[in-house]
XYZ file of C-alpha atoms in Angstrom:
722
model
C 0.000 0.000 0.000
C 1.249 3.542 -0.822
C 1.663 4.713 2.798
C 4.599 6.064 4.802
C 5.501 3.879 7.729
C 8.312 3.407 10.207
C 10.921 0.682 10.041
C 9.243 -1.259 12.854
C 5.940 -1.323 10.963
C 7.685 -2.423 7.787
C 9.476 -5.201 9.689
C 6.165 -6.379 11.175
C 4.629 -6.468 7.680
C 7.553 -8.563 6.393
C 7.084 -10.969 9.299
C 3.343 -11.106 8.577
C 4.054 -11.954 4.913
C 6.413 -14.664 6.056
C 3.741 -16.198 8.317
C 1.117 -16.035 5.537
C 3.568 -17.584 3.072
C 4.464 -20.360 5.499
C 0.761 -21.130 6.103
C -0.050 -20.590 2.361
C -2.840 -18.161 3.132
C -4.366 -16.280 0.191
C -5.036 -13.059 2.161
C -2.945 -11.103 4.614
C -5.149 -10.240 7.624
C -4.866 -8.099 10.801
C -4.203 -11.338 12.658
C -1.057 -11.961 10.550
C 0.118 -8.382 11.200
C -0.469 -8.679 14.957
C 1.479 -11.940 14.965
C 4.246 -10.118 13.070
C 4.396 -7.416 15.768
C 4.801 -10.136 18.418
C 8.165 -11.004 16.885
C 9.359 -7.458 17.805
C 11.074 -7.550 21.209
C 9.916 -4.026 22.194
C 6.301 -4.836 21.371
C 6.559 -8.164 23.221
C 7.974 -6.412 26.294
C 5.272 -3.713 26.251
C 2.513 -6.317 25.959
C 4.042 -8.501 28.645
C 3.963 -5.578 31.039
C 0.250 -5.072 30.384
C -1.019 -8.587 29.695
C -0.220 -12.096 28.468
C 1.896 -12.065 25.308
C 2.320 -15.858 25.069
C -1.432 -16.439 25.322
C -2.053 -13.927 22.521
C 0.560 -15.600 20.322
C -1.021 -19.026 20.836
C -4.510 -17.738 20.119
C -3.392 -15.958 16.927
C -1.576 -18.987 15.506
C -4.564 -21.218 16.371
C -6.753 -18.821 14.343
C -4.260 -18.584 11.445
C -3.889 -22.365 11.287
C -7.638 -22.598 10.753
C -7.597 -20.361 7.673
C -7.946 -21.770 4.137
C -4.687 -22.863 2.511
C -3.617 -22.675 -1.129
C -2.530 -26.127 -2.390
C 1.169 -26.662 -2.886
C 0.764 -27.237 -6.622
C -0.865 -23.814 -7.130
C 0.914 -20.480 -7.392
C 0.700 -18.446 -4.183
C -0.209 -14.761 -4.548
C -0.909 -13.043 -1.220
C -3.158 -9.941 -1.150
C -4.272 -7.527 1.559
C -7.629 -8.458 2.996
C -10.388 -5.833 3.069
C -10.100 -5.659 6.837
C -6.325 -5.088 6.718
C -6.799 -2.311 4.176
C -9.336 -0.738 6.528
C -6.833 -1.103 9.386
C -4.137 0.850 7.527
C -6.597 3.547 6.489
C -7.620 4.067 10.117
C -3.968 4.104 11.172
C -3.122 6.710 8.523
C -5.952 8.919 9.803
C -4.716 8.527 13.378
C -1.180 9.463 12.323
C -2.456 12.499 10.422
C -4.522 13.761 13.361
C -1.486 13.354 15.601
C 0.663 15.282 13.100
C 3.032 12.296 12.785
C 5.100 11.906 9.645
C 4.766 8.134 9.542
C 2.360 5.423 10.597
C 3.778 3.983 13.810
C 3.124 0.845 15.803
C 0.746 2.491 18.283
C -1.297 3.964 15.399
C -1.887 0.477 14.001
C -2.643 -1.079 17.388
C -4.991 1.823 18.176
C -6.805 1.066 14.896
C -7.026 -2.652 15.740
C -9.203 -1.713 18.719
C -11.563 0.081 16.321
C -12.079 -2.824 13.920
C -15.506 -4.433 13.964
C -15.903 -8.231 13.915
C -12.146 -8.734 14.127
C -10.487 -11.777 15.736
C -7.313 -9.685 16.140
C -9.224 -7.194 18.296
C -10.985 -9.966 20.241
C -7.807 -11.872 21.081
C -5.798 -8.734 21.902
C -8.465 -7.378 24.275
C -8.882 -10.775 25.967
C -5.155 -10.979 26.731
C -4.850 -7.514 28.346
C -4.732 -7.113 32.112
C -5.023 -3.321 31.948
C -7.106 -0.728 30.134
C -6.621 -0.140 26.415
C -5.334 3.456 26.940
C -2.739 2.232 29.416
C -1.508 -0.379 26.947
C -1.295 2.222 24.170
C 0.669 4.499 26.480
C 3.165 1.732 27.113
C 3.804 1.501 23.384
C 4.812 5.172 23.295
C 7.979 4.249 25.152
C 9.080 2.564 21.947
C 8.336 5.479 19.568
C 9.442 4.468 16.071
C 9.930 8.117 15.102
C 12.608 8.467 17.743
C 14.183 5.114 16.952
C 14.324 5.750 13.219
C 15.808 9.239 13.587
C 18.143 8.323 16.416
C 16.643 11.121 18.519
C 15.423 10.139 21.949
C 16.356 13.420 23.561
C 13.893 15.619 25.456
C 15.389 18.549 23.558
C 13.238 17.811 20.534
C 10.434 19.745 22.230
C 12.554 22.909 22.473
C 13.763 25.653 20.154
C 16.479 28.245 20.357
C 15.551 31.803 21.359
C 16.283 34.448 18.735
C 18.613 37.106 20.110
C 19.889 40.309 18.581
C 19.115 44.015 18.347
C 19.665 46.744 20.851
C 17.810 46.214 24.086
C 16.653 49.415 25.762
C 16.314 49.766 29.515
C 14.892 47.075 31.844
C 18.184 46.795 33.745
C 16.450 46.310 37.106
C 14.251 43.550 35.705
C 17.244 41.783 34.134
C 19.161 41.927 37.401
C 16.126 40.517 39.186
C 15.940 37.604 36.716
C 19.583 36.669 37.286
C 19.265 37.032 41.055
C 16.336 34.636 41.010
C 18.174 32.121 38.820
C 21.053 32.170 41.289
C 18.805 31.074 44.151
C 18.859 27.583 45.631
C 15.125 27.433 46.300
C 12.460 28.762 43.982
C 14.934 29.578 41.240
C 12.024 30.103 38.842
C 10.990 33.397 37.251
C 7.434 34.476 36.485
C 7.357 37.573 34.235
C 3.946 39.252 34.326
C 2.820 42.056 32.031
C 0.187 43.128 29.539
C 0.271 42.089 25.862
C 3.023 43.777 23.895
C 4.904 45.157 26.870
C 8.122 43.286 25.987
C 8.153 40.067 28.045
C 9.612 37.943 25.250
C 12.181 40.626 24.396
C 13.302 40.680 28.031
C 13.916 36.929 28.031
C 15.718 37.189 24.679
C 18.056 39.777 26.183
C 18.682 37.509 29.172
C 19.529 34.692 26.724
C 21.953 36.996 24.885
C 23.708 37.965 28.114
C 24.068 34.278 28.978
C 25.637 33.646 25.562
C 28.132 36.456 26.067
C 28.861 35.255 29.631
C 27.947 38.713 30.943
C 26.174 37.163 33.919
C 27.032 36.087 37.469
C 29.690 33.397 37.701
C 27.222 30.751 38.814
C 25.156 31.162 35.628
C 27.991 31.059 33.099
C 27.688 28.229 30.633
C 23.925 28.087 30.974
C 21.489 28.698 28.119
C 17.769 29.343 27.790
C 15.704 26.952 25.671
C 12.096 27.787 24.783
C 9.531 25.016 25.150
C 7.516 24.592 21.964
C 4.091 23.830 23.415
C 2.682 23.013 19.960
C 5.171 20.160 19.630
C 4.513 19.095 23.197
C 0.754 18.944 22.729
C 0.748 17.763 19.102
C 0.165 14.064 18.739
C -0.704 13.522 22.402
C -3.864 11.651 21.549
C -3.998 8.978 24.243
C -4.593 9.450 27.913
C -1.272 9.774 29.641
C 0.668 10.919 26.561
C 1.138 14.420 27.932
C 2.185 13.194 31.363
C 4.877 10.998 29.825
C 6.234 13.822 27.659
C 6.357 16.315 30.530
C 8.098 13.736 32.693
C 10.655 13.119 29.948
C 11.288 16.862 29.536
C 11.583 17.652 33.225
C 13.852 14.682 33.971
C 16.012 15.612 30.990
C 16.226 19.253 32.066
C 17.009 18.181 35.643
C 19.907 16.032 34.408
C 21.204 18.897 32.253
C 22.192 21.506 34.825
C 23.071 24.064 32.126
C 19.538 24.377 30.735
C 16.972 27.000 31.736
C 13.461 26.150 30.527
C 11.451 29.041 29.103
C 7.686 28.852 28.505
C 6.335 31.849 26.603
C 2.619 31.364 27.201
C 1.185 30.450 30.575
C -2.267 29.930 29.042
C -1.006 26.853 27.215
C -0.141 25.274 30.568
C -3.680 25.433 31.888
C -4.651 25.822 35.486
C -7.237 23.169 36.201
C -6.278 20.303 38.382
C -7.798 17.960 35.856
C -8.959 18.247 32.265
C -12.204 16.905 30.912
C -10.642 13.600 30.003
C -9.211 13.138 33.479
C -5.625 13.887 32.487
C -3.556 16.444 34.375
C -2.639 19.778 32.786
C 0.951 20.818 32.157
C 1.232 23.289 35.006
C 0.084 20.722 37.569
C 2.650 18.273 36.214
C 5.432 20.858 36.410
C 4.914 21.867 40.037
C 6.660 18.852 41.673
C 9.758 19.376 39.515
C 9.786 23.137 40.162
C 9.574 22.555 43.919
C 12.374 19.988 43.789
C 14.957 22.723 43.042
C 16.414 20.542 40.266
C 15.429 22.738 37.334
C 15.319 26.445 36.552
C 12.319 27.808 34.695
C 11.128 31.138 33.252
C 7.461 31.656 32.396
C 5.795 34.768 30.960
C 2.124 35.572 31.443
C -0.471 38.336 31.364
C -2.366 39.550 34.405
C -5.483 37.807 33.093
C -3.607 34.504 32.971
C -2.424 34.941 36.543
C -5.895 35.737 37.818
C -7.393 32.712 36.091
C -4.759 30.317 37.394
C -5.020 31.694 40.945
C -8.796 31.201 40.885
C -8.646 27.652 39.530
C -5.508 26.375 41.223
C -4.466 28.456 44.260
C -0.813 28.053 45.113
C 0.155 26.719 41.686
C 2.515 29.675 41.142
C 4.159 29.538 44.579
C 7.479 28.109 43.222
C 7.995 31.290 41.168
C 9.509 34.654 41.958
C 7.253 37.197 40.251
C 8.556 40.134 38.210
C 6.030 42.729 37.059
C 6.852 44.333 33.724
C 5.301 47.754 33.276
C 4.507 49.424 29.973
C 7.265 51.792 28.781
C 6.358 55.442 28.390
C 6.211 57.203 25.045
C 9.854 58.318 25.144
C 11.152 54.838 25.998
C 8.960 53.352 23.267
C 10.379 55.853 20.763
C 13.933 54.888 21.676
C 13.148 51.180 21.285
C 11.435 51.655 17.927
C 13.984 54.078 16.480
C 16.955 51.883 17.418
C 15.544 48.497 16.473
C 12.267 48.280 14.570
C 12.659 51.115 12.065
C 15.569 49.500 10.261
C 13.683 46.249 9.794
C 10.427 47.935 8.725
C 12.171 50.265 6.296
C 14.036 47.391 4.649
C 10.872 45.278 4.447
C 8.567 47.919 2.935
C 11.218 49.917 0.995
C 9.909 53.081 2.632
C 11.507 55.712 4.833
C 10.389 56.323 8.401
C 11.182 59.700 9.968
C 11.512 60.313 13.698
C 8.433 62.538 13.482
C 6.299 59.748 12.034
C 7.510 57.375 14.761
C 6.409 59.790 17.462
C 3.138 60.394 15.612
C 2.438 56.641 15.442
C 3.220 56.261 19.155
C 0.839 59.116 19.993
C -1.997 57.674 17.883
C -1.501 54.146 19.188
C -1.700 55.404 22.780
C -4.950 57.193 22.018
C -6.741 54.623 19.894
C -5.309 51.124 20.547
C -6.213 49.970 24.021
C -5.986 46.177 23.879
C -2.176 46.121 23.661
C 0.760 48.007 25.093
C 3.739 49.943 23.892
C 5.943 49.300 22.053
C 4.106 46.478 20.243
C 1.037 48.465 19.260
C 3.113 51.306 17.828
C 5.306 48.847 15.895
C 2.199 47.133 14.478
C 0.822 50.520 13.420
C 4.064 51.476 11.669
C 4.204 48.065 9.998
C 0.631 48.463 8.701
C 1.438 51.979 7.480
C 4.462 50.627 5.611
C 2.310 47.956 3.970
C -0.102 50.695 2.852
C 2.825 52.616 1.340
C 3.728 49.571 -0.703
C 0.205 49.285 -2.135
C 0.051 52.964 -3.179
C 3.753 53.046 -4.180
C 4.930 55.729 -1.751
C 8.559 56.053 -0.726
C 7.982 57.642 2.664
C 5.498 56.918 5.420
C 3.498 60.052 6.262
C 0.664 60.923 8.651
C -2.053 59.941 6.168
C -0.503 56.470 5.891
C -0.536 56.102 9.676
C -4.172 57.237 9.903
C -5.223 54.789 7.190
C -3.372 51.997 8.975
C -4.960 53.020 12.277
C -8.428 52.805 10.740
C -7.612 49.286 9.470
C -6.380 48.148 12.882
C -9.176 49.699 14.936
C -11.950 48.975 12.407
C -13.635 52.154 13.604
C -13.939 55.826 12.806
C -10.683 57.700 13.283
C -10.359 61.454 12.837
C -8.968 61.705 9.315
C -8.701 64.948 7.363
C -11.975 64.217 5.566
C -13.787 63.604 8.827
C -12.352 66.826 10.257
C -13.921 68.714 7.350
C -17.263 67.114 8.198
C -17.010 68.590 11.695
C -17.089 72.080 10.203
C -20.606 73.420 10.644
C -21.522 70.669 13.105
C -23.287 73.078 15.451
C -25.394 74.621 12.673
C -26.453 71.247 11.313
C -27.588 70.040 14.727
C -29.480 73.276 15.380
C -31.448 72.666 12.188
C -32.794 69.453 13.764
C -33.008 70.441 17.444
C -35.349 73.394 18.049
C -35.109 75.955 20.812
C -32.039 74.430 22.510
C -29.269 76.524 20.963
C -27.278 76.882 24.185
C -27.369 73.129 24.854
C -26.225 72.380 21.308
C -23.425 74.930 21.573
C -22.013 73.431 24.796
C -22.029 69.891 23.444
C -20.502 70.672 20.050
C -17.821 72.913 21.579
C -16.689 70.134 23.908
C -16.603 67.569 21.105
C -14.696 69.876 18.735
C -12.129 70.782 21.410
C -11.498 67.088 22.015
C -11.109 66.458 18.285
C -8.659 69.359 18.114
C -6.518 67.774 20.835
C -7.093 70.584 23.340
C -8.568 68.327 26.022
C -6.951 65.783 28.293
C -6.187 62.727 26.149
C -6.672 60.439 29.146
C -10.348 61.349 29.494
C -13.460 60.721 27.452
C -14.331 63.019 24.565
C -17.058 64.505 26.729
C -19.045 63.740 29.885
C -22.411 65.512 29.816
C -25.418 65.639 32.067
C -28.540 66.664 30.134
C -31.142 68.117 32.482
C -34.645 69.178 31.537
C -38.283 68.156 31.334
C -39.354 65.224 29.204
C -39.778 65.665 25.482
C -37.493 68.698 24.945
C -34.794 66.940 22.904
C -32.290 65.370 25.315
C -32.376 61.911 23.761
C -32.850 63.335 20.262
C -29.691 65.435 20.579
C -27.766 62.279 21.531
C -29.062 60.463 18.454
C -28.247 63.335 16.093
C -24.764 63.769 17.589
C -24.009 60.076 16.999
C -25.222 60.367 13.392
C -23.113 63.447 12.723
C -19.978 61.860 14.208
C -20.598 58.630 12.279
C -20.545 56.416 15.379
C -23.174 54.117 16.901
C -25.458 55.172 19.745
C -25.786 52.777 22.665
C -28.636 53.548 25.055
C -29.068 52.180 28.576
C -32.278 52.772 30.531
C -30.913 53.316 34.034
C -34.276 52.565 35.648
C -33.293 48.912 35.064
C -30.230 49.357 37.285
C -31.769 50.617 40.503
C -30.708 47.638 42.642
C -27.340 47.134 44.332
C -26.501 44.071 42.236
C -27.012 46.116 39.075
C -23.308 46.919 38.861
C -22.647 43.238 38.161
C -24.941 43.463 35.138
C -22.857 46.313 33.727
C -19.312 45.025 34.359
C -19.973 41.294 34.851
C -20.551 39.017 37.809
C -17.644 38.172 40.135
C -15.898 34.805 39.862
C -18.009 32.017 41.324
C -21.320 33.735 40.605
C -23.843 33.035 37.865
C -23.029 34.986 34.695
C -19.267 35.238 35.265
C -18.502 33.895 31.783
C -21.041 36.193 30.106
C -19.240 39.445 30.856
C -20.794 42.852 31.539
C -23.313 44.542 29.255
C -21.654 47.953 29.453
C -18.041 46.798 29.287
C -18.679 44.379 26.426
C -20.527 47.081 24.476
C -17.686 49.593 24.751
C -15.024 46.951 24.109
C -16.733 45.999 20.846
C -17.526 49.626 19.919
C -14.830 51.866 21.442
C -15.989 54.790 19.259
C -19.574 55.545 20.222
C -22.053 57.822 21.947
C -23.064 56.213 25.237
C -26.483 57.366 26.459
C -27.494 56.629 30.057
C -31.160 57.634 30.254
C -32.674 58.779 33.551
C -29.433 58.485 35.451
C -31.025 59.645 38.699
C -32.850 56.274 38.920
C -29.610 54.248 38.995
C -28.221 52.790 42.214
C -25.591 54.911 43.961
C -22.932 52.217 43.367
C -23.246 52.929 39.650
C -22.351 56.569 40.349
C -19.043 55.358 41.792
C -18.445 53.345 38.633
C -19.154 56.413 36.492
C -16.739 58.478 38.581
C -13.965 56.164 37.428
C -15.094 56.446 33.823
C -15.192 60.244 33.934
C -11.914 60.556 35.846
C -9.676 58.009 34.089
C -11.735 56.841 31.081
C -10.895 53.253 32.046
C -12.732 50.616 34.056
C -12.022 46.947 34.614
C -14.591 44.244 34.038
C -15.167 41.179 36.210
C -12.244 39.352 34.572
C -9.771 42.165 35.122
C -9.765 43.312 31.500
C -9.448 47.068 31.092
C -12.063 48.802 28.944
C -11.089 52.094 27.308
C -13.652 54.953 27.330
C -11.350 57.635 25.864
C -13.130 57.633 22.514
C -16.629 57.670 23.996
C -19.036 60.584 24.298
C -20.804 59.904 27.603
C -24.255 61.492 27.901
C -26.461 61.117 30.963
C -30.007 62.457 30.952
C -32.097 63.420 33.950
C -35.497 64.930 34.638
C -34.248 66.075 38.035
C -35.691 69.432 39.044
C -38.067 69.659 36.106
C -41.161 69.640 38.321
C -39.649 72.289 40.592
C -38.544 74.484 37.718
C -42.103 75.460 36.888
C -42.421 77.072 40.308
C -39.599 79.431 39.384
C -41.029 80.595 36.061
C -41.847 84.202 36.825
C -41.934 87.128 34.443
C -39.636 87.644 31.488
C -36.757 85.812 33.112
C -38.685 82.571 33.449
C -36.155 80.525 31.494
C -33.273 81.770 33.548
C -35.092 81.056 36.760
C -36.167 77.618 35.572
C -32.586 76.779 34.650
C -31.355 77.861 38.052
C -34.043 75.784 39.732
C -33.035 72.642 37.806
C -29.336 73.243 38.423
C -30.059 73.591 42.153
C -32.014 70.342 42.224
C -29.181 68.578 40.369
C -26.826 69.607 43.198
C -29.243 68.122 45.711
C -29.444 64.755 43.899
C -25.876 64.250 42.670
C -22.748 64.388 44.824
C -20.288 67.273 44.306
C -17.530 64.905 43.121
C -19.916 63.597 40.449
C -20.902 67.051 39.185
C -17.283 68.235 39.313
C -16.173 65.571 36.815
C -18.739 66.511 34.170
C -17.635 68.357 31.048
C -20.867 70.337 31.304
C -24.277 70.236 32.907
C -26.554 71.104 29.982
C -29.927 72.563 30.998
C -32.623 72.189 28.330
C -35.305 74.865 28.000
C -38.944 74.142 28.657
C -41.228 73.773 25.694
C -42.719 77.134 24.557
C -45.167 77.944 21.787
C -42.458 78.888 19.284
C -40.543 75.658 19.905
C -43.778 73.671 19.636
C -44.518 75.290 16.261
C -41.084 74.370 14.903
C -41.478 70.778 16.085
C -44.979 70.563 14.601
C -43.687 71.847 11.250
C -40.938 69.230 11.261
C -43.343 66.382 12.013
C -45.784 67.554 9.315
C -42.913 67.597 6.799
C -41.978 64.030 7.755
C -45.629 62.968 7.451
C -45.886 64.549 4.005
C -42.701 62.722 2.983
C -44.315 59.390 3.926
C -47.534 60.284 2.091
C -45.710 61.194 -1.102
C -44.951 57.556 -1.704
C -48.729 56.907 -1.859
C -49.310 59.895 -4.151
C -51.101 61.829 -1.402
C -50.711 65.560 -0.832
C -51.396 66.981 2.628
C -53.034 70.400 2.922
C -53.684 71.703 6.451
C -55.715 74.879 6.792
C -54.416 77.640 9.127
C -57.280 76.980 11.532
C -56.498 73.283 11.657
C -52.801 74.029 12.124
C -53.502 76.308 15.085
C -55.807 73.739 16.639
C -53.122 71.034 16.266
C -50.599 73.379 17.842
C -52.869 74.229 20.768
C -53.716 70.617 21.504
C -50.097 69.485 21.089
C -48.486 72.237 23.117
C -47.637 70.913 26.567
C -44.679 72.223 28.610
C -45.082 69.175 30.822
C -44.862 66.469 28.126
C -42.891 68.293 25.435
C -42.607 67.069 21.854
C -44.121 63.696 22.686
C -47.521 65.355 23.108
C -47.344 66.752 19.555
C -46.530 63.284 18.260
C -49.470 61.893 20.246
C -51.921 64.464 18.811
C -50.886 63.699 15.250
C -51.221 59.950 15.838
C -54.653 60.160 17.474
C -56.318 63.058 15.628
C -54.869 63.291 12.151
C -53.502 59.898 11.173
C -56.788 57.959 11.640
C -58.482 60.243 9.065
C -55.701 59.657 6.564
C -55.696 55.928 7.233
C -59.369 55.501 6.271
C -59.041 57.396 3.011
C -55.805 55.656 1.979
C -57.097 52.145 2.700
C -60.791 52.405 1.847
C -61.225 55.512 -0.326
C -61.715 55.361 -4.084
C -58.671 57.372 -5.169
C -56.619 55.275 -7.554
C -54.667 58.185 -9.022
C -53.952 59.848 -5.698
C -55.583 62.774 -3.959
C -55.072 65.904 -1.912
C -56.127 65.568 1.735
C -57.474 68.858 3.043
C -57.492 68.988 6.849
C -59.926 71.434 8.417
C -60.941 72.161 11.988
C -64.459 72.098 13.320
C -66.147 72.107 16.674
C -65.798 68.341 17.036
C -62.150 68.251 16.114
C -60.765 67.685 12.613
C -62.244 66.613 9.315
C -60.779 65.511 6.005
C -62.009 66.261 2.496
C -60.455 64.745 -0.584
C -59.665 66.453 -3.817
C -58.872 64.086 -6.671
C -55.713 64.648 -8.633
């Protein structure tokens, strides 16, 4: 059969052919092959340790002797039986899934156990004194891949660490690593830091210093080898495979006193005491060796990894000395990038990088990329910008290239030159859609434009606003229009749903051990998925006071942590909170020509009574919305009539409202207490039913003009055919 196989498998096949030839059998069967394996001393030893090899041999030959024989006077031509072909196909699939280059003995024996109606399977199972997985594990001690290549060393699971380049800073951390490695007990290093902060680069520098012997005397001659977890886990298909490999590695590393084991990803080690299949995870297997003081180990991890492992397996990291790696500042990141990365990126993309563009990329990455740290996120941004230069055939990376790359990485709206032009006239455009609230619109647009211009604190949200005013005056509508004009989504939360103490858990996620821990928080997940948005918290005064404390953190630092310790960035969010606080008291202050001023003061006073000073002090602005007046009501009514006419045009209907009817609609719809919603209600209850009847049941095939008039009973409609 056209299949790659190890020397031991080939030898077993030759032995099987010899047995079939001796017995003059027409077909080669799995029973012949199993008998051929029994002539291999390693296989015999493995089976003897798990069962009765002699009994299996006797049973197989008794079966083979009972097979049909070809007479001596006829030519013997031996072929693979259908069942043996099936056996090799199953073995090839097992080898492929295990990422093995060749079909090995344990692949074939594993496939024997999956044959149906097979005497080979029956006899093999009947002669075992242990479980099938345990027997298969025993065969792994005689790996044909190792035997054929002459490699039985534990080092096959390791790779060399790439060193080179100028390493900037981190002297204290390097000294701490070497001090830990010089210890007698707990000579194991745990490097903890966020993604992209430079954990791997730190270990690479330590490896370089070991190579150059620029280390303490005790560590000279040692080297760092990185464990390739993909090789370790690949092909470990039977229960106990992983345990055997880890044991081999740790015993090998313990015997080789000059080797320091480095594991780059703590997540690959796990943290559960047991996996779903009952096998131990890598970290649990490592602990006894780490505590024995016979090996030295370096592991890097994120804070999320540490938290998860501590929750699932407390004390698992006790053999390690922890080193926290902080994110470098902008100047340190610039030095790292300018001395190392720029040369590589420039050569790769055939484009020049200036110092200015490096600083510009660092600045933009700090502002807009929150899921990684410097210097990695800035390097990724410069790399993406260089790739863009290649596509448009530019010889130098400029700011437009960086902004285009930033938009690709963030997959969101970034302030490009074109978008900046769209901001021109923002206030006027919003005023055309929000009536009678010019001062409120001015405050909001000014704050947004100042943030876009870079005049505000970059570590805070674009704007934190409290909209105060009676219902129906445009607070929510202004939020919607602002989101549309900025080209970002609007996410609305009704804070009346978060009036209980446990409501905070709904927003940021439940603590570990509670129901909903894996689901995450509604608020944090929303902002993480849409970091550029308008966040509307409606009726904020109805939220529980614990939520105010959460919002203080958002307004102060523009960052909160969810239940899993992941930081969520609010720097590109426009936070708007609405409140009806003081609206009912404002009417008491409406006296004379200064009624609006007095009403505004009354609402502002009530806001101070409801919200704590530290809350109000962190707002970009407290925006007081004017009460509805007759002029504002008229503008809103005109707008809604225009929208109604637009809908009617599609049905070839023209709306004609007489002045008397218009005034009556205005009078009935004008309500300082309920605002614009009352106008909408009047149109829906008084005007739309008349139009509905004529559109659905009237005899006007070519369209008509609907003339609305007022009478003593209300409104009436007369039709004029087109």
